[in-house]
mmCIF file with all atom_site columns, C-alpha atoms in Angstrom:
data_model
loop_
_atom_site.group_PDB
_atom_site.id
_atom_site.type_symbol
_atom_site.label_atom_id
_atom_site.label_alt_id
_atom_site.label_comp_id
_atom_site.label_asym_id
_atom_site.label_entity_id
_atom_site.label_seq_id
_atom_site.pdbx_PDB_ins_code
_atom_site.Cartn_x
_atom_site.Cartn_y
_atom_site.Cartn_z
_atom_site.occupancy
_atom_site.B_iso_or_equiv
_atom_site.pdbx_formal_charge
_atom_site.auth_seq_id
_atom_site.auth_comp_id
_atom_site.auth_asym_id
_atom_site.auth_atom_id
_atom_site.pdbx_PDB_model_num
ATOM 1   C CA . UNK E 1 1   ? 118.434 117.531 95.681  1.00 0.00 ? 14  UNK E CA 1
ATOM 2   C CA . UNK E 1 2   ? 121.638 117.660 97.106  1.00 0.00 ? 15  UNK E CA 1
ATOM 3   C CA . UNK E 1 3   ? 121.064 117.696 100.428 1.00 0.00 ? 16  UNK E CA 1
ATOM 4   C CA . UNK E 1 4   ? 119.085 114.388 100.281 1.00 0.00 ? 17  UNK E CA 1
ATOM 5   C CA . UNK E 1 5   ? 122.160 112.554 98.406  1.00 0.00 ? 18  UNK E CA 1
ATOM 6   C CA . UNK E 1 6   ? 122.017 110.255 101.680 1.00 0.00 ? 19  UNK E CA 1
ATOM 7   C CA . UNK E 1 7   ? 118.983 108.707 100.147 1.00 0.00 ? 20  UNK E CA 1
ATOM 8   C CA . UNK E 1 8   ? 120.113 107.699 97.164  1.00 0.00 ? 21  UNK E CA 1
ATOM 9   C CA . UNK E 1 9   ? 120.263 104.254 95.974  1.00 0.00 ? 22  UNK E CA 1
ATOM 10  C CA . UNK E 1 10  ? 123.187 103.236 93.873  1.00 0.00 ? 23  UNK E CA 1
ATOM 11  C CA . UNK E 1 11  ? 121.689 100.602 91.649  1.00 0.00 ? 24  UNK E CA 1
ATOM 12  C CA . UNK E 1 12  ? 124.756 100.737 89.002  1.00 0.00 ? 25  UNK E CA 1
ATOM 13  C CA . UNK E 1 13  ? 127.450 98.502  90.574  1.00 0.00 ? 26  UNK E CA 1
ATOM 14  C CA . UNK E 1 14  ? 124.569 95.262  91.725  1.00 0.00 ? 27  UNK E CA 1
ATOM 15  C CA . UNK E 1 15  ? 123.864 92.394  90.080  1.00 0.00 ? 28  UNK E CA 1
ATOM 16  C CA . UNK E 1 16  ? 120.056 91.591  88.841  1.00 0.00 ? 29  UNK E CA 1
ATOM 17  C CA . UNK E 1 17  ? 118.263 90.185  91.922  1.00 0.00 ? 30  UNK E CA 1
ATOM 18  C CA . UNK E 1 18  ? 116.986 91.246  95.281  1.00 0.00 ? 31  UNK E CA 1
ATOM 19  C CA . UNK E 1 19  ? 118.851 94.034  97.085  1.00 0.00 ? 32  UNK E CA 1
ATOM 20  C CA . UNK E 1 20  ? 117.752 95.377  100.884 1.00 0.00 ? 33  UNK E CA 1
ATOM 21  C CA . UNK E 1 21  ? 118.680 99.032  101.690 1.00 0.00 ? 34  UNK E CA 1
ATOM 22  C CA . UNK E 1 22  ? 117.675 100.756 105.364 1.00 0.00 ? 35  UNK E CA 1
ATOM 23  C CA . UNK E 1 23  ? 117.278 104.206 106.415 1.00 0.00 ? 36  UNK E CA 1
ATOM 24  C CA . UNK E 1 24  ? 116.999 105.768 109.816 1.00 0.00 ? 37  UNK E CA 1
ATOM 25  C CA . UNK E 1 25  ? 113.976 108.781 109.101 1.00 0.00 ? 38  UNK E CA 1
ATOM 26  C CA . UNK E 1 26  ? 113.782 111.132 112.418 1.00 0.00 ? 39  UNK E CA 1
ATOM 27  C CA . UNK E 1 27  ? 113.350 114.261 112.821 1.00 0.00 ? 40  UNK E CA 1
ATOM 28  C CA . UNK E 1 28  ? 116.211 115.916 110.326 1.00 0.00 ? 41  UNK E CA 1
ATOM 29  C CA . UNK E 1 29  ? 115.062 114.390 107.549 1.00 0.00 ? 42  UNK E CA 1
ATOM 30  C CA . UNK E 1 30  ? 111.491 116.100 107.233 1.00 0.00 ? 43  UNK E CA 1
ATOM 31  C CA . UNK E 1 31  ? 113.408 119.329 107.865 1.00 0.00 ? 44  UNK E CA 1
ATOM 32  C CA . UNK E 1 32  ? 114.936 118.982 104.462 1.00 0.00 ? 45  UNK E CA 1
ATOM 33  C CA . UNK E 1 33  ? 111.602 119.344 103.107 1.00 0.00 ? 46  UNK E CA 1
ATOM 34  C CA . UNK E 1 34  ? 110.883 122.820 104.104 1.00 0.00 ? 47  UNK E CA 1
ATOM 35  C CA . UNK E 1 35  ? 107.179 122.091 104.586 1.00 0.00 ? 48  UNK E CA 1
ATOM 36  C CA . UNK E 1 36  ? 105.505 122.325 108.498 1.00 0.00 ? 49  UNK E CA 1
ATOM 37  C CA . UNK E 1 37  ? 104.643 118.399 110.163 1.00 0.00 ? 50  UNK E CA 1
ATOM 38  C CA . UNK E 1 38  ? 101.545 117.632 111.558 1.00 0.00 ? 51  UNK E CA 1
ATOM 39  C CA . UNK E 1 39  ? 103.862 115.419 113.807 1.00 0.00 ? 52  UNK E CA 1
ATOM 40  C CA . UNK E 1 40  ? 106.870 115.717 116.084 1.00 0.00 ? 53  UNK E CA 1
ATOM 41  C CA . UNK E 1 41  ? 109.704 113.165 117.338 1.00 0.00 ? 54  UNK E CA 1
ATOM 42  C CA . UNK E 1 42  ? 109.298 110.465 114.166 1.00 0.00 ? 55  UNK E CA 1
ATOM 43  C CA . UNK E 1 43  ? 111.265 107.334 115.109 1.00 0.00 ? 56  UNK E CA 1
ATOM 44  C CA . UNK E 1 44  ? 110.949 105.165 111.696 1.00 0.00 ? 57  UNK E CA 1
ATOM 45  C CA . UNK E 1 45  ? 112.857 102.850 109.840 1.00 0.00 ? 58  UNK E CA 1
ATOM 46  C CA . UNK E 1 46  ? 112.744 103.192 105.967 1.00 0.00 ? 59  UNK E CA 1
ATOM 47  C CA . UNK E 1 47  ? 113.231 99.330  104.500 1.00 0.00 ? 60  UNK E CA 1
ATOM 48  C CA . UNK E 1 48  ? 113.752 99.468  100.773 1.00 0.00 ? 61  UNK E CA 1
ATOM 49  C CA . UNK E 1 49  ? 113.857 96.682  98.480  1.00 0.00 ? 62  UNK E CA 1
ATOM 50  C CA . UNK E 1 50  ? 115.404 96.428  95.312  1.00 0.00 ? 63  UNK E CA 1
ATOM 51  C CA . UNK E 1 51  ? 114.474 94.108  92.663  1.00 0.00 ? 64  UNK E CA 1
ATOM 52  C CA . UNK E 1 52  ? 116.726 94.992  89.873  1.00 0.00 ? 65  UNK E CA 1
ATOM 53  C CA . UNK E 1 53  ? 116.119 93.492  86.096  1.00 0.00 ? 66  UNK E CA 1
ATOM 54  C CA . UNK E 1 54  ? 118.005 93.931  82.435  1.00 0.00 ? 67  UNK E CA 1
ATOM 55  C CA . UNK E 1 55  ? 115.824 96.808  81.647  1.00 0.00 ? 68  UNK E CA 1
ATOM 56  C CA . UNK E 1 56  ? 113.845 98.409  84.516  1.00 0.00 ? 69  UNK E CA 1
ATOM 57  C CA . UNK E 1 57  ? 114.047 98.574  88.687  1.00 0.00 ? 70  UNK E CA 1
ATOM 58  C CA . UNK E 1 58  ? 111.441 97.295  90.990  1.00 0.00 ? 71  UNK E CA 1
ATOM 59  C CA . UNK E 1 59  ? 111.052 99.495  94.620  1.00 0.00 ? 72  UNK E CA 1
ATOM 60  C CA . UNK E 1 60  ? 109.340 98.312  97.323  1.00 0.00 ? 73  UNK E CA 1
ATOM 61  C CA . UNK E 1 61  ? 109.178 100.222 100.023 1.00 0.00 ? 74  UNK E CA 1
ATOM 62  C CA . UNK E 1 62  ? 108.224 99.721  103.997 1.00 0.00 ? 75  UNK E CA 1
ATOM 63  C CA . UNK E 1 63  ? 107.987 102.644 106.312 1.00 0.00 ? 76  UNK E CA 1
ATOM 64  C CA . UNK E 1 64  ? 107.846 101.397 109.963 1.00 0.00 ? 77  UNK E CA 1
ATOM 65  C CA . UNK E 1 65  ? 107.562 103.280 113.235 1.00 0.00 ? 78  UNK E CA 1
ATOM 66  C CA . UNK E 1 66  ? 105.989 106.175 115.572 1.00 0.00 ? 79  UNK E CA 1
ATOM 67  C CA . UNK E 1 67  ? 105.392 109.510 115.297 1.00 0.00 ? 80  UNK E CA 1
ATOM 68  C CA . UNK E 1 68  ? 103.826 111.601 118.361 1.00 0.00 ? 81  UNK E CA 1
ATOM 69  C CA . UNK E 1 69  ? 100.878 113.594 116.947 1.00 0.00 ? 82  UNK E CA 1
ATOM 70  C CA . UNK E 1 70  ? 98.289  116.136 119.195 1.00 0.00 ? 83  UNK E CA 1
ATOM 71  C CA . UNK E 1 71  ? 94.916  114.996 119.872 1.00 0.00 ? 84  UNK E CA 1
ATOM 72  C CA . UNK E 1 72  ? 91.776  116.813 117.890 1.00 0.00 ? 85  UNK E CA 1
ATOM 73  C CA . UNK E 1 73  ? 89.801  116.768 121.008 1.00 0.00 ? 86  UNK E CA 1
ATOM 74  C CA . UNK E 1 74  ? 92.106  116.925 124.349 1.00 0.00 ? 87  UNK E CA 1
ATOM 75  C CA . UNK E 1 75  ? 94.926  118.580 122.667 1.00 0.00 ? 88  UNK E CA 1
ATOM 76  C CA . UNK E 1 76  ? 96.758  115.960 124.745 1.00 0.00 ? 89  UNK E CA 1
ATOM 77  C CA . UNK E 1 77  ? 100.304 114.476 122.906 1.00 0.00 ? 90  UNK E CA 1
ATOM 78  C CA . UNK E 1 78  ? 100.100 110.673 121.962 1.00 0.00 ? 91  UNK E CA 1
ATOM 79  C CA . UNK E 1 79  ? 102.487 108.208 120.836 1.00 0.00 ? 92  UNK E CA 1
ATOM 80  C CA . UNK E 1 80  ? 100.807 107.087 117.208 1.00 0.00 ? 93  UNK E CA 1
ATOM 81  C CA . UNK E 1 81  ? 102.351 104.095 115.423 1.00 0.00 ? 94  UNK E CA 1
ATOM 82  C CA . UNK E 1 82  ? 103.034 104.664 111.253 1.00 0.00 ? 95  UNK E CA 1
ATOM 83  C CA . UNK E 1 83  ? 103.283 101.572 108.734 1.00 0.00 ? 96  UNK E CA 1
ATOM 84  C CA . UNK E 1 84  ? 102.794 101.661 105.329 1.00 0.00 ? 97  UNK E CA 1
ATOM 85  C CA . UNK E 1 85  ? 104.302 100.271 102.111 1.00 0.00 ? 98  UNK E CA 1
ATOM 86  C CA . UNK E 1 86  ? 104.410 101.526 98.663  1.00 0.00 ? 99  UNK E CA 1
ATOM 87  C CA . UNK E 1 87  ? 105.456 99.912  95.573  1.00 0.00 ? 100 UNK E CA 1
ATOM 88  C CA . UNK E 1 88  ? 106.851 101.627 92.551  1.00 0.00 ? 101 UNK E CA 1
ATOM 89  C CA . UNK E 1 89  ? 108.202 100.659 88.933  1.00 0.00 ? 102 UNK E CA 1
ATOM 90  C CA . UNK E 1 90  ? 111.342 102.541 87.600  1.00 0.00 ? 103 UNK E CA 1
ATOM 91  C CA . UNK E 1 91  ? 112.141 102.540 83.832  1.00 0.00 ? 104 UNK E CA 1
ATOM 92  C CA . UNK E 1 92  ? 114.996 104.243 82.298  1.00 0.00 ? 105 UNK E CA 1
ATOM 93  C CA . UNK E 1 93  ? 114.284 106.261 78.984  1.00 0.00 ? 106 UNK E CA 1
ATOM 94  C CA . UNK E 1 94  ? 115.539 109.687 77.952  1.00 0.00 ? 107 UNK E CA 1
ATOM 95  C CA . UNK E 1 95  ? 114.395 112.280 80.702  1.00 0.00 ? 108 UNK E CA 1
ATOM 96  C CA . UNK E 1 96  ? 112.879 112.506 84.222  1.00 0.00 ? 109 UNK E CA 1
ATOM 97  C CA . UNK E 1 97  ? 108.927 111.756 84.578  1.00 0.00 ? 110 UNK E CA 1
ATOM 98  C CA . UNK E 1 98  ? 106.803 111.181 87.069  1.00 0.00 ? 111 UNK E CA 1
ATOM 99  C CA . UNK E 1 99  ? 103.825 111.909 86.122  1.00 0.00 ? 112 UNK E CA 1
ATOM 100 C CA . UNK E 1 100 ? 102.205 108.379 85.936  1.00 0.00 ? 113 UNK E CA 1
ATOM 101 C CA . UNK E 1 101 ? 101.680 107.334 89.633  1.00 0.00 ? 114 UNK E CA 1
ATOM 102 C CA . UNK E 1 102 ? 103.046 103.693 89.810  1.00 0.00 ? 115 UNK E CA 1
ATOM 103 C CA . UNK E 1 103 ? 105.909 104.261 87.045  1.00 0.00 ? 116 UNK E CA 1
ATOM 104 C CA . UNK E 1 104 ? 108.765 106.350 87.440  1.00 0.00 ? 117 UNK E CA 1
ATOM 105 C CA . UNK E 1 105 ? 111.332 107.238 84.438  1.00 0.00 ? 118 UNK E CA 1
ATOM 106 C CA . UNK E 1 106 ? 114.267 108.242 85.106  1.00 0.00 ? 119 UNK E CA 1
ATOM 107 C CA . UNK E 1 107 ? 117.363 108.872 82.174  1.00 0.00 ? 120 UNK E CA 1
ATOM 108 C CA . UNK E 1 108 ? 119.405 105.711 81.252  1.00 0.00 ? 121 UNK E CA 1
ATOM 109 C CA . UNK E 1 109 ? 122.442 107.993 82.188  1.00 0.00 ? 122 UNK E CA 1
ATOM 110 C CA . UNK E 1 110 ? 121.482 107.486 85.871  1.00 0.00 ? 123 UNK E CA 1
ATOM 111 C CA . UNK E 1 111 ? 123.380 105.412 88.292  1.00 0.00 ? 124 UNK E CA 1
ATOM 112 C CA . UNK E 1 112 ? 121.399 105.546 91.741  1.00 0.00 ? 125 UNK E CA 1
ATOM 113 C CA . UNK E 1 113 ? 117.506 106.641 92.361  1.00 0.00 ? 126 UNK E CA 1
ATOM 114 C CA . UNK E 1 114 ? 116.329 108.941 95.094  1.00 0.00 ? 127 UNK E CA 1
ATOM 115 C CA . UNK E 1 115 ? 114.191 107.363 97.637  1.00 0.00 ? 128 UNK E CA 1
ATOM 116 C CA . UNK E 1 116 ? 113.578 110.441 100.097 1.00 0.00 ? 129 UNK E CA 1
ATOM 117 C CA . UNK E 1 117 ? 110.510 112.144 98.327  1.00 0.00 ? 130 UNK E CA 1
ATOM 118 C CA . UNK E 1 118 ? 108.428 108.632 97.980  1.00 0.00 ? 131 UNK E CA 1
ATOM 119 C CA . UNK E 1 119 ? 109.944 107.612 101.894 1.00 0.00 ? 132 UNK E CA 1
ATOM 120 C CA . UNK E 1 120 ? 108.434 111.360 102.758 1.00 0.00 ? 133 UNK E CA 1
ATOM 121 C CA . UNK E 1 121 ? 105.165 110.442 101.532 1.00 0.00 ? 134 UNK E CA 1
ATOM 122 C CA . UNK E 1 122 ? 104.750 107.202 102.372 1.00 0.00 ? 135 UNK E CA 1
ATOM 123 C CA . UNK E 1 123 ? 104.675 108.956 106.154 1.00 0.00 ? 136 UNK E CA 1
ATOM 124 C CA . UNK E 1 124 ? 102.444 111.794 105.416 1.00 0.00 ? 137 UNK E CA 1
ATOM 125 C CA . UNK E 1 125 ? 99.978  109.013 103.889 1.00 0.00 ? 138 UNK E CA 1
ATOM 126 C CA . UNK E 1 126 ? 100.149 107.015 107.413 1.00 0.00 ? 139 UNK E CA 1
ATOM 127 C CA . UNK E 1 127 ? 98.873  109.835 109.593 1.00 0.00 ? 140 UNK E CA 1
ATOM 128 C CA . UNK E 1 128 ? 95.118  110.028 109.939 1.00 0.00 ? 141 UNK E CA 1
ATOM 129 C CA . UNK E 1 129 ? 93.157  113.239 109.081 1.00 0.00 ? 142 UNK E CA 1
ATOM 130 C CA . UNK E 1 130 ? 91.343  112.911 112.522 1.00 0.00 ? 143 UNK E CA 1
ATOM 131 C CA . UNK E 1 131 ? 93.959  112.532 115.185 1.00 0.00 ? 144 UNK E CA 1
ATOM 132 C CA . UNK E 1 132 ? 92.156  111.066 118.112 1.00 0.00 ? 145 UNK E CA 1
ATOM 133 C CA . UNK E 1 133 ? 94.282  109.401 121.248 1.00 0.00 ? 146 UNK E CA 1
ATOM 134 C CA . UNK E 1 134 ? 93.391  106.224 122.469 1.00 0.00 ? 147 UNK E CA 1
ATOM 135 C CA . UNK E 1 135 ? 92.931  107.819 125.929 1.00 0.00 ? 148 UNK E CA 1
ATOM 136 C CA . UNK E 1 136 ? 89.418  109.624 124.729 1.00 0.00 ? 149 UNK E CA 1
ATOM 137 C CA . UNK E 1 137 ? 87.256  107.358 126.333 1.00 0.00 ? 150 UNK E CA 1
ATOM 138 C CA . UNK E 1 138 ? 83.857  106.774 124.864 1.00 0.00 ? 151 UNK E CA 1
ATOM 139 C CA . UNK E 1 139 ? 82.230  108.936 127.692 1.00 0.00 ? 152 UNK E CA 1
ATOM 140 C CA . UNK E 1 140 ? 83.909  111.900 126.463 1.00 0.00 ? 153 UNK E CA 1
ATOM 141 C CA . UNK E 1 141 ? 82.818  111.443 122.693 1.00 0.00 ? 154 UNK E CA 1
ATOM 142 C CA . UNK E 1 142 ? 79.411  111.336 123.766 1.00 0.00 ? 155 UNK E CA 1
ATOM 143 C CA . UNK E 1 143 ? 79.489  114.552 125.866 1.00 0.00 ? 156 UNK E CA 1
ATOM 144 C CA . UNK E 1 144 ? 81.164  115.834 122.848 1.00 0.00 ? 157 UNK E CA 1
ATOM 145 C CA . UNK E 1 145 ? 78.557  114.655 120.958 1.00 0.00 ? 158 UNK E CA 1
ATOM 146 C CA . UNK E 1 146 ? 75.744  116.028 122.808 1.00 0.00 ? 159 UNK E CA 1
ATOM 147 C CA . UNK E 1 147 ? 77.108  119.673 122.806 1.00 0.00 ? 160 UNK E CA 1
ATOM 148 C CA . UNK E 1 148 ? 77.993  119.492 119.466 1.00 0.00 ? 161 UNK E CA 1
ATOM 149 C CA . UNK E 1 149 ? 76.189  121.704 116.984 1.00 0.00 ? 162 UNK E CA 1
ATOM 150 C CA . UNK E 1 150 ? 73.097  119.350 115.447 1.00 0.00 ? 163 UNK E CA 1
ATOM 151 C CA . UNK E 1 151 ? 71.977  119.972 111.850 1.00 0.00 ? 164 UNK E CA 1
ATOM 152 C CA . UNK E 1 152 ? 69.098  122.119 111.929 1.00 0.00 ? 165 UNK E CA 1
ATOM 153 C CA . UNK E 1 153 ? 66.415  120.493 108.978 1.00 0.00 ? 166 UNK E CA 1
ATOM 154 C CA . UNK E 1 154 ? 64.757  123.297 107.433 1.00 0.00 ? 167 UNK E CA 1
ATOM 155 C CA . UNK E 1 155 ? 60.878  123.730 106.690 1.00 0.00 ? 168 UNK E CA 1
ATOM 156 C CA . UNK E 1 156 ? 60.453  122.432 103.136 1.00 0.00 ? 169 UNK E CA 1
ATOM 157 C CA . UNK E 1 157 ? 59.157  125.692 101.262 1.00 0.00 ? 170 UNK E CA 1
ATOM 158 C CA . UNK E 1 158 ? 55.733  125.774 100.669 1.00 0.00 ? 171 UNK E CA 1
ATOM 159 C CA . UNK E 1 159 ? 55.022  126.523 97.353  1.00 0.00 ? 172 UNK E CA 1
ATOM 160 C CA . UNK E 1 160 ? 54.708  129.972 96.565  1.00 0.00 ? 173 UNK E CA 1
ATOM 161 C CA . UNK E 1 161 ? 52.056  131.501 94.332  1.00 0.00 ? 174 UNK E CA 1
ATOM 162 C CA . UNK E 1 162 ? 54.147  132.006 90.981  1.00 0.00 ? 175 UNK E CA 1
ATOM 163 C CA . UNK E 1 163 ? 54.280  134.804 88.838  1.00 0.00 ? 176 UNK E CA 1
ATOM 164 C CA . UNK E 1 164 ? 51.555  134.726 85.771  1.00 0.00 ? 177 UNK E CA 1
ATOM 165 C CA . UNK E 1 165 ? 54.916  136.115 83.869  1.00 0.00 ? 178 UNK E CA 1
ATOM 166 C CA . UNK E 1 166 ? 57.215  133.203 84.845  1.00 0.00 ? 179 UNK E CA 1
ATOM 167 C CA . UNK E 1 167 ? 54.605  130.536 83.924  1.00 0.00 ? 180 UNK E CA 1
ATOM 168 C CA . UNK E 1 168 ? 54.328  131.872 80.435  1.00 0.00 ? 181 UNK E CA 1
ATOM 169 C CA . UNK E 1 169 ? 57.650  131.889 80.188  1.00 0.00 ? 182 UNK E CA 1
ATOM 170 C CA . UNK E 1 170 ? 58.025  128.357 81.224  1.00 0.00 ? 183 UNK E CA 1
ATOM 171 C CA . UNK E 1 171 ? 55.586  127.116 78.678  1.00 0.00 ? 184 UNK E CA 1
ATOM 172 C CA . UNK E 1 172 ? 57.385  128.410 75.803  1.00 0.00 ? 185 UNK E CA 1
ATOM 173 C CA . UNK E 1 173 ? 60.511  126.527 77.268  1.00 0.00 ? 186 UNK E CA 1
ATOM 174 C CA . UNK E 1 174 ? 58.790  123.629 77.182  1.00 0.00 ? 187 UNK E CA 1
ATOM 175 C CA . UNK E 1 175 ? 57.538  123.801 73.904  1.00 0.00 ? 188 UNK E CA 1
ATOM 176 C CA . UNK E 1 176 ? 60.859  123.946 72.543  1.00 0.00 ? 189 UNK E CA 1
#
């Protein structure tokens, strides 16, 4: 975690209210993840707001920018644009959890939160399963389309002659 002590939000030292924090996200910041992108040159601003209470933290957060992803069809590079926002709760109590998915616990010993992991995937929930530029042009979809492998329907199955064994069988099932 120490390598993404840049993202850390010191909450100790403010007063309860509203509280604005910014963050720069390109390229070196998904390489401290260690995980392969689906996207190269990110240019995105990370806006965080902080409502801070008595006994629990409020995080908003905006994510705001491009990313240049490869089409699934031309294979051609395209300028995409990424937005998103995510909101999270943050209560203190005695250890770290995470497991419920809106509320965050972190130990009342604590001083600043980490924002990188939920600024990481509040990207990788902006880009789109099906990458498609905006310079496929409706022509090409439909060529696509028409060499495209159709579903073949398959012959219902006639019924078959069933085995004398099997249908006794089946009526003792049914008896039962």
């Amino acid at each position: 975690m120490d390598k993404l002590r840049n993202y850390d939000v010191s909450f100790s030292g403010l007063k309860n209210g509203k509280h604005v924090f910014k963050f720069e996200i390109d390229k070196t910041f998904f390489q401290l993840f260690d995980t392969e992108q689906e996207f190269t040159n990110p240019k995105i601003t990370a806006d965080v707001f902080l409502e801070k209470h008595t006994t629990f933290l409020e995080f908003e957060i905006k994510v705001n920018g491009t990313v240049d992803l490869v089409c699934d069809i031309t294979n051609e590079e395209f300028s995409y644009p990424i937005e998103n926002e995510i909101k999270i709760l943050v209560n203190f109590g005695e250890e770290y959890d995470d497991s419920n998915e809106d509320v965050i616990t972190i130990p009342a010993s604590d001083h600043a939160f980490n924002v990188a992991q939920l600024i990481y995937e509040n990207v990788q929930l902006s880009i789109p399963m099906k990458k498609l530029s905006p310079n496929v042009s409706d022509e090409d979809l439909e060529i696509l389309n028409r060499f495209s492998p159709k579903d073949i329907e398959e012959p219902e199955d006639e019924e078959h002659e069933s085995d004398p064994r099997w249908d006794a069988l089946r009526k003792l099932k049914d008896n039962n």
